[in-house]
Tab-separated table of C-alpha atoms (C1' of nucleotides) in Angstrom:
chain	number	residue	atom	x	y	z
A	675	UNK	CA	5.119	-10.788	-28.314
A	676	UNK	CA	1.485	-10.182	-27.868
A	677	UNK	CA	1.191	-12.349	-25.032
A	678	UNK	CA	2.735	-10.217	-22.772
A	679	UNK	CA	1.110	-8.429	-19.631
A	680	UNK	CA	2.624	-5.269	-17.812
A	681	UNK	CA	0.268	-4.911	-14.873
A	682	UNK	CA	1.831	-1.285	-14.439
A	683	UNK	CA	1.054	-0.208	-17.594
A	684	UNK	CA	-2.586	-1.770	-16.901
A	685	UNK	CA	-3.003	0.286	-13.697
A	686	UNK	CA	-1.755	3.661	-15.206
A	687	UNK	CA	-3.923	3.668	-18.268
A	688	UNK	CA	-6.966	4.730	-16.413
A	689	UNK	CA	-9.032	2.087	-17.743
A	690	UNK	CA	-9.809	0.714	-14.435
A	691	UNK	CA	-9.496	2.385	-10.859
A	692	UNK	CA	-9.123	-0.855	-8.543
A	693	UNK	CA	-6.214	-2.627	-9.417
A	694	UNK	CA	-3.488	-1.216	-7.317
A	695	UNK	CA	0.484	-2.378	-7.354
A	696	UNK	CA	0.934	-2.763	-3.283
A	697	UNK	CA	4.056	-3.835	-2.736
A	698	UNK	CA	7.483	-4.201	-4.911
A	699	UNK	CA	11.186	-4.628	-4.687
A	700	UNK	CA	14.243	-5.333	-6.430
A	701	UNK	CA	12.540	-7.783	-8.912
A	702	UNK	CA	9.177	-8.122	-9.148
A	703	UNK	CA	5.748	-6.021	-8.012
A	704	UNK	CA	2.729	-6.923	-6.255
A	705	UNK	CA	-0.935	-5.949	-7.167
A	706	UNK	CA	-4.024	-6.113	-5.802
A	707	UNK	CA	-6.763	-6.660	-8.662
A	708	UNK	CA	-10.236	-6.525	-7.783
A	709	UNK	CA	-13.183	-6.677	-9.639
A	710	UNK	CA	-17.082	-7.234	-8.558
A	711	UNK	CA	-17.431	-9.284	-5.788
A	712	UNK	CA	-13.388	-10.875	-6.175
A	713	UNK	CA	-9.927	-9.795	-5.402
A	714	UNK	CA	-6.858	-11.549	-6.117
A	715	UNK	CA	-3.012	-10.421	-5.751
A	716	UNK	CA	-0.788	-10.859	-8.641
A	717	UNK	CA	3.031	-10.690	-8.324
A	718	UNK	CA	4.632	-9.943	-11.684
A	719	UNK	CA	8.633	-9.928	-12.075
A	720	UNK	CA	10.703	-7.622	-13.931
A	721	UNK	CA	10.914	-10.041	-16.910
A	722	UNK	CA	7.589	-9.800	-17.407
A	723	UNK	CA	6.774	-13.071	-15.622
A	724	UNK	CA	3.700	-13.162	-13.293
A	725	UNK	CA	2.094	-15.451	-11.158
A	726	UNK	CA	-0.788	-14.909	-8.850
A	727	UNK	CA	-1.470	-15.282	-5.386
A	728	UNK	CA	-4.183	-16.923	-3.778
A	729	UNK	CA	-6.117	-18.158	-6.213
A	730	UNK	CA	-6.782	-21.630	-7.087
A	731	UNK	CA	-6.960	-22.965	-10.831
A	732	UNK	CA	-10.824	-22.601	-11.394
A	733	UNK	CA	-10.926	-19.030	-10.265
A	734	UNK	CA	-7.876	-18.743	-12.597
A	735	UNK	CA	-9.685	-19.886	-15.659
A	736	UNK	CA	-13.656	-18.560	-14.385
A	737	UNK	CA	-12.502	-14.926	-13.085
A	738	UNK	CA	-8.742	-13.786	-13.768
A	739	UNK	CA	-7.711	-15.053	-17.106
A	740	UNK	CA	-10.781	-13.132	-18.548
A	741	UNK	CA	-10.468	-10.046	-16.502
A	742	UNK	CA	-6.857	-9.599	-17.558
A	743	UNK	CA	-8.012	-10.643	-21.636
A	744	UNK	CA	-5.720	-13.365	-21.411
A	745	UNK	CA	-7.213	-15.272	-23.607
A	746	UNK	CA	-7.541	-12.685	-26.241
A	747	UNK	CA	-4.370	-12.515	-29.253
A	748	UNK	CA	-3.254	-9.231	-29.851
A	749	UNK	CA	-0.951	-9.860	-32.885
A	750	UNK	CA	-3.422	-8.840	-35.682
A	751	UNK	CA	-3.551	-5.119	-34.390
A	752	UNK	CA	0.262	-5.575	-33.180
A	753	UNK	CA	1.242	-6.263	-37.373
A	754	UNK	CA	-1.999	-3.565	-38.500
A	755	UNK	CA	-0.215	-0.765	-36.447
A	756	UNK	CA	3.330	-1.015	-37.171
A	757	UNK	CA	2.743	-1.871	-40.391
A	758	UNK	CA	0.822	1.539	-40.966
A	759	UNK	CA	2.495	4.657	-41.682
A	760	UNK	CA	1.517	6.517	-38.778
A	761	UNK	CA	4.441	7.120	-36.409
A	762	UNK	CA	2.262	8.590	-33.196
A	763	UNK	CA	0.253	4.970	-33.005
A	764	UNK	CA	3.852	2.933	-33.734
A	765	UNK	CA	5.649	5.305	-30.775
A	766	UNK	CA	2.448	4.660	-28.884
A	767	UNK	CA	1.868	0.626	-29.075
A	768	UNK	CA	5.741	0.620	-28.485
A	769	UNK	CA	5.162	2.389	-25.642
A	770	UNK	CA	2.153	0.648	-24.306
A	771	UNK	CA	3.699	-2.870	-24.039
A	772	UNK	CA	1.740	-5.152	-22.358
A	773	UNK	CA	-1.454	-2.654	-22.467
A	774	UNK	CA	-4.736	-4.701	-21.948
A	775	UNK	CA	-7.984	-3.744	-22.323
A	776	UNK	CA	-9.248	-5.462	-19.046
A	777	UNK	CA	-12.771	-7.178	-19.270
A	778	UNK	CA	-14.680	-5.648	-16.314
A	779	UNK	CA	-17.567	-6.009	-14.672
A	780	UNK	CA	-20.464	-3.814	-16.075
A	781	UNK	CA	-22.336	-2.815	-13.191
A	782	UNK	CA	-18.494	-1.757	-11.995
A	783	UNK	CA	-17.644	0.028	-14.853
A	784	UNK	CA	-20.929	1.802	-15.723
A	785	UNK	CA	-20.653	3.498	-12.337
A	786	UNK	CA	-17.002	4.055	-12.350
A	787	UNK	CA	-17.381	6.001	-15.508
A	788	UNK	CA	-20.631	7.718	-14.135
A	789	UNK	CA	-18.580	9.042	-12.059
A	790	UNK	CA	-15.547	10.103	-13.485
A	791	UNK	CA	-17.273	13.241	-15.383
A	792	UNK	CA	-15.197	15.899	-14.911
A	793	UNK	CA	-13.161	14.388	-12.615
A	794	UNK	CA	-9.767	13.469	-12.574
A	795	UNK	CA	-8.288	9.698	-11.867
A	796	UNK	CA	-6.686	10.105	-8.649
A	797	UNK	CA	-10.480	11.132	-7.621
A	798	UNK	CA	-12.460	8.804	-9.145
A	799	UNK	CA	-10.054	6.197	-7.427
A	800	UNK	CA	-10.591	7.614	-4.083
A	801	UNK	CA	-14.125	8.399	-4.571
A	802	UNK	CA	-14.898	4.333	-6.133
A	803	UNK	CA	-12.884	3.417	-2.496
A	804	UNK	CA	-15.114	5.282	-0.436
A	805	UNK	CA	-18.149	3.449	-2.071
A	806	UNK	CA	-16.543	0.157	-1.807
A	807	UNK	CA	-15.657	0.868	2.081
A	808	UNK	CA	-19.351	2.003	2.676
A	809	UNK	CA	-21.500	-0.232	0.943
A	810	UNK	CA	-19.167	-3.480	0.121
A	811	UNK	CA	-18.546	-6.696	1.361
A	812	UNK	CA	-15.222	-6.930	2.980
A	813	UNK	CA	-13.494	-9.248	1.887
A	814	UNK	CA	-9.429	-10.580	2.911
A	815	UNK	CA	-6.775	-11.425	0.340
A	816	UNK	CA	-3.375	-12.515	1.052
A	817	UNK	CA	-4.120	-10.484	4.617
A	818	UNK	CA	-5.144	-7.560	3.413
A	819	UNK	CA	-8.447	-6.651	3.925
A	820	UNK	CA	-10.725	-5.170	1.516
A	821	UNK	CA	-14.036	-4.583	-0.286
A	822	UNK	CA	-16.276	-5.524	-2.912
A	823	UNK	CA	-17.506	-3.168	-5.230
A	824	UNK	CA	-21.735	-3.043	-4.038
A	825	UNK	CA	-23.781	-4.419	-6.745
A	826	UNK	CA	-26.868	-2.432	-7.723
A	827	UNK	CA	-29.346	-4.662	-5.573
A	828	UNK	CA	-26.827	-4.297	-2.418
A	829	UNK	CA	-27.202	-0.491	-2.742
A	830	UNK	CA	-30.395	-0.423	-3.329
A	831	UNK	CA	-31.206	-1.748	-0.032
A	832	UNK	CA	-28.658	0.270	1.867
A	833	UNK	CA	-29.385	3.483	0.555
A	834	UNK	CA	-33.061	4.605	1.363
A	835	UNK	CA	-33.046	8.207	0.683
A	836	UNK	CA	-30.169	11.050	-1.353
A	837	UNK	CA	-28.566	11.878	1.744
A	838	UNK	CA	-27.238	8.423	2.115
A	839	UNK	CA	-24.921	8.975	-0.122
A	840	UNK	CA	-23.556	11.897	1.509
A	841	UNK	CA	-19.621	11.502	2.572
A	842	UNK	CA	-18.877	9.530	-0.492
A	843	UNK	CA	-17.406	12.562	-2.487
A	844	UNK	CA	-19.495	12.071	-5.574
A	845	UNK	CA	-20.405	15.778	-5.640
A	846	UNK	CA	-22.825	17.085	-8.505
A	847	UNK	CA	-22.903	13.559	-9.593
A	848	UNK	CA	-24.071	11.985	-5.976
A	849	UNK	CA	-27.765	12.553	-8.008
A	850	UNK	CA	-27.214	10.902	-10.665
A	851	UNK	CA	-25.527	7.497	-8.532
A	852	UNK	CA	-28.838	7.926	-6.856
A	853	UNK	CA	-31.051	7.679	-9.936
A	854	UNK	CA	-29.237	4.847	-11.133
A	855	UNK	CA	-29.608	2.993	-8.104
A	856	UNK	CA	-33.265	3.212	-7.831
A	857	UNK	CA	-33.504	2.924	-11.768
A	858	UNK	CA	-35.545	-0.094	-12.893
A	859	UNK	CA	-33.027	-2.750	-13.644
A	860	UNK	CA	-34.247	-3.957	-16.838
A	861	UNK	CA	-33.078	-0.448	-18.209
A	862	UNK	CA	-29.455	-1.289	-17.410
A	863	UNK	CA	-28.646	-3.301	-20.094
A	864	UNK	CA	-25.286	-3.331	-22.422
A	865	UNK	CA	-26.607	-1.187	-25.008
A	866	UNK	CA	-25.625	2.176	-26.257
A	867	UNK	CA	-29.268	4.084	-26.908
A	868	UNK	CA	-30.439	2.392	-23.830
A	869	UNK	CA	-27.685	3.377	-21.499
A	870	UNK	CA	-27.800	7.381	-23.241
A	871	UNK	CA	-31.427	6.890	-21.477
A	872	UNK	CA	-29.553	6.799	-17.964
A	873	UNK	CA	-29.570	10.276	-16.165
A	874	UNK	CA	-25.939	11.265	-15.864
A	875	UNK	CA	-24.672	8.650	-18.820
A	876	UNK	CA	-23.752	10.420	-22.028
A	877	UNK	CA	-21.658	9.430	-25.052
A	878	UNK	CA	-18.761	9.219	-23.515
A	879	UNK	CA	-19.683	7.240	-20.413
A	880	UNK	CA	-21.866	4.987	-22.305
A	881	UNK	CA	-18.762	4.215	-24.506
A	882	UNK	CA	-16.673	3.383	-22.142
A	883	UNK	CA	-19.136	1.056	-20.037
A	884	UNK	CA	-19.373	-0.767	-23.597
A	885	UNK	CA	-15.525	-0.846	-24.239
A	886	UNK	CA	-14.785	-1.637	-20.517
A	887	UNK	CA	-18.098	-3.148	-19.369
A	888	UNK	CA	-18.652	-5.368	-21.999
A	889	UNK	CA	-15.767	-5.647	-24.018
A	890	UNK	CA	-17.087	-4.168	-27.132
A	891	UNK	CA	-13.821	-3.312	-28.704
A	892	UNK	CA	-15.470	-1.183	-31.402
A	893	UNK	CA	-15.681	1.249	-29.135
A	894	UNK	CA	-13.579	4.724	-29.620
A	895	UNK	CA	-14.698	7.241	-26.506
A	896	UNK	CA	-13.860	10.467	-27.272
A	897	UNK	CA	-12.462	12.899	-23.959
A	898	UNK	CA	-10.928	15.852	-23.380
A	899	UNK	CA	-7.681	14.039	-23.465
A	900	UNK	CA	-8.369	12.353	-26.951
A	901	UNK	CA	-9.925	15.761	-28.264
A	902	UNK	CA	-6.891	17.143	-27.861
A	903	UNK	CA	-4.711	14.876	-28.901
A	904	UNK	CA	-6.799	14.350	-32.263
A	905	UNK	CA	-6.361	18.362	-32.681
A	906	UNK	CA	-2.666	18.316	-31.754
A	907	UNK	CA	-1.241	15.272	-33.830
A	908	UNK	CA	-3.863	14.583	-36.268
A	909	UNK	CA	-5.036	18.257	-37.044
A	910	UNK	CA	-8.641	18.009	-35.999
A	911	UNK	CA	-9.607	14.019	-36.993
A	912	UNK	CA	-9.051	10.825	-37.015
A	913	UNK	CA	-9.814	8.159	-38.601
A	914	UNK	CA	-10.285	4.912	-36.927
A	915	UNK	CA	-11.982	3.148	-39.590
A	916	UNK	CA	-8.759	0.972	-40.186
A	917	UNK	CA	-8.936	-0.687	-37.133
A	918	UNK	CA	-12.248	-0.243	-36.367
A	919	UNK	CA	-12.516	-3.694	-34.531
A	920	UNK	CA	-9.471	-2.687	-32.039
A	921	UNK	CA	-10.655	0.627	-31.772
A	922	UNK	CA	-10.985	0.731	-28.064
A	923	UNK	CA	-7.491	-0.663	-27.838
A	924	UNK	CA	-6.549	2.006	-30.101
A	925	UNK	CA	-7.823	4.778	-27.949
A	926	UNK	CA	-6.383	3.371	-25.110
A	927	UNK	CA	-2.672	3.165	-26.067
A	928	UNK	CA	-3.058	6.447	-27.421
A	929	UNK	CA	-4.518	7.913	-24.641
A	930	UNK	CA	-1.904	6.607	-22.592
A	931	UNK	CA	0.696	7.339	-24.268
A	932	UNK	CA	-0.507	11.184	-24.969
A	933	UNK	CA	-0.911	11.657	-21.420
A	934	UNK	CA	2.428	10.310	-20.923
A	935	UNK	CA	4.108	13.149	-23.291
A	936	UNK	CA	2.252	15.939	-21.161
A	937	UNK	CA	3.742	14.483	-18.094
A	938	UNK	CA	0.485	13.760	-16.463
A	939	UNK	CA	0.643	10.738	-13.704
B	987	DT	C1'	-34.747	19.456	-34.418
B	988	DC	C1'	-30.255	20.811	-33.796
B	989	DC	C1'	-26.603	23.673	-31.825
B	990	DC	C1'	-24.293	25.979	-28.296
B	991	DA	C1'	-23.065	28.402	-23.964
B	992	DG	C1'	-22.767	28.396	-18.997
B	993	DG	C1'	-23.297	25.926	-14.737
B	994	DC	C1'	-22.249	22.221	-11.776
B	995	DT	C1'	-19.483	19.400	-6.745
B	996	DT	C1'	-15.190	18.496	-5.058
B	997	DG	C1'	-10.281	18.558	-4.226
B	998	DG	C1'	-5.702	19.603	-5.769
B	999	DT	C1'	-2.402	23.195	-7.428
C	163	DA	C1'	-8.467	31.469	-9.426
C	164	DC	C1'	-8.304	27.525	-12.345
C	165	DC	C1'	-8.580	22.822	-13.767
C	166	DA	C1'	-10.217	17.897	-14.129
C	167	DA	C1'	-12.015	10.509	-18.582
C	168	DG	C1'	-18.973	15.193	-19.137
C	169	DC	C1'	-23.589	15.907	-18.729
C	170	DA	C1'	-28.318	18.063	-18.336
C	171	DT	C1'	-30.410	22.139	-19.275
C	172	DG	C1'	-32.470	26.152	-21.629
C	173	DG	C1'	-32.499	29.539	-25.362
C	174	DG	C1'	-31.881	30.704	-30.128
DNA sequence: TCCCAGGCTTGGT
DNA sequence: ACCAAGCATGGG
């Protein structure tokens, strides 16, 4: 059923870096989801049932239903896949049950992806949590306190000169956070020549700001990860062509799922 | 104009 | 010592 959600799945497919499960038990799991300027806990049951925490019905329908793609039906690319012939993407929808492709906030994502060049998730978490701690709002959910993720004008104003971004953990790429800060605004705009424009935002950054940013799901970024998948089951390419407007969900199921068969967490 | 090789911060193994 | 969701750079 192409309703369903699995927040776990979600948080493990590296699509996003700030939505966290925080608690669980015998039955369900808690997670902290947080995008922009918002957070919001969401406790989802071992059923697949979910219900979330703290948050009243308009934020429901303005903010969470959209970040989570709620609202978007999956069946068409559900039937396209299995009805294909190609066993890696049936083993890998089956696999991804409940896989979203989250609708983010661009500012968010452009700099999340910024900075997860050559990288690593488990960095580029910690790293996006330092900035948040440094230059967000806190904020309190459910009594946990936490942080927004700075918008561009909120850094702007906080950080004066390249050093102030020192401690953050950015390394090599702490210059190019810094030119995109102080980069004129009307540059940053949802648009793939525009954004290749941006010091320190290439193909495959660009790509995924679109796919995750702005929920262009035409997008297929290409990484290390899906180079060598595309080598190793496919024989050197791929063709998305077929279901070119799922692509990104495409790449993300079979990213996740590849990474999954090499035992990577 | 296009292609390609080597370098780059940081932290984990 | 090597690797990790890449990118800018310079030389051929």
């Amino acid at each position: 059923m192409t309703t369903s959600l699995n927040l776990q799945t979600i948080a493990d497919s590296g699509q996003c870096f700030r939505l966290n499960r925080v608690a669980h038990n015998n039955n369900s799991c808690v997670f902290l989801a947080r995008s922009a300027d918002k957070a919001v806990l969401v406790r989802q049951y071992n059923d697949g049932e979910f219900d979330f925490v703290g948050a009243n019905s308009r934020e429901m329908e303005t903010t969470w239903k959209p970040y989570f793609d709620l609202n978007t039906d999956y069946q068409s690319i559900y039937d396209k896949i299995n009805a294909s012939n190609d066993q890696f993407l049936k083993d890998a929808l089956a696999f991804s049950d409940g896989m979203r492709i989250l609708k983010q906030d661009f500012w968010e994502a452009l700099v999340s992806f910024l900075i997860s060049q050559n990288s690593n998730i488990l960095k580029i978490t910690l790293t996006i949590e330092n900035l948040c701690e440094q230059f967000g709002k806190p904020i309190q959910v459910g009594g946990i306190l936490t942080h927004t993720f700075p918008t561009k004008e909120e850094l702007d104003q906080q950080i004066t000169k390249f050093s102030d971004l020192d401690g953050i953990g950015l390394g090599y790429r702490q210059k190019y956070l810094y030119m995109l800060i102080k980069a004129d605004s009307s540059d940053i705009v949802p648009e793939y020549k525009k954004l290749l424009k941006l010091h320190g935002i290439g193909p495959k950054a660009a790509s995924c700001a679109l796919l995750y940013g702005n929920h262009d799901m035409t997008q297929f970024p290409i990484d290390t990860w899906m180079k060598k998948l595309i080598n190793d089951i496919y024989g050197g390419s791929f063709n998305i062509d077929p279901y070119k407007e799922w692509a990104g969900f495409v790449q993300q199921i079979m990213f996740y799922y590849y990474r999954h068969l090499k035992g990577v967490k």
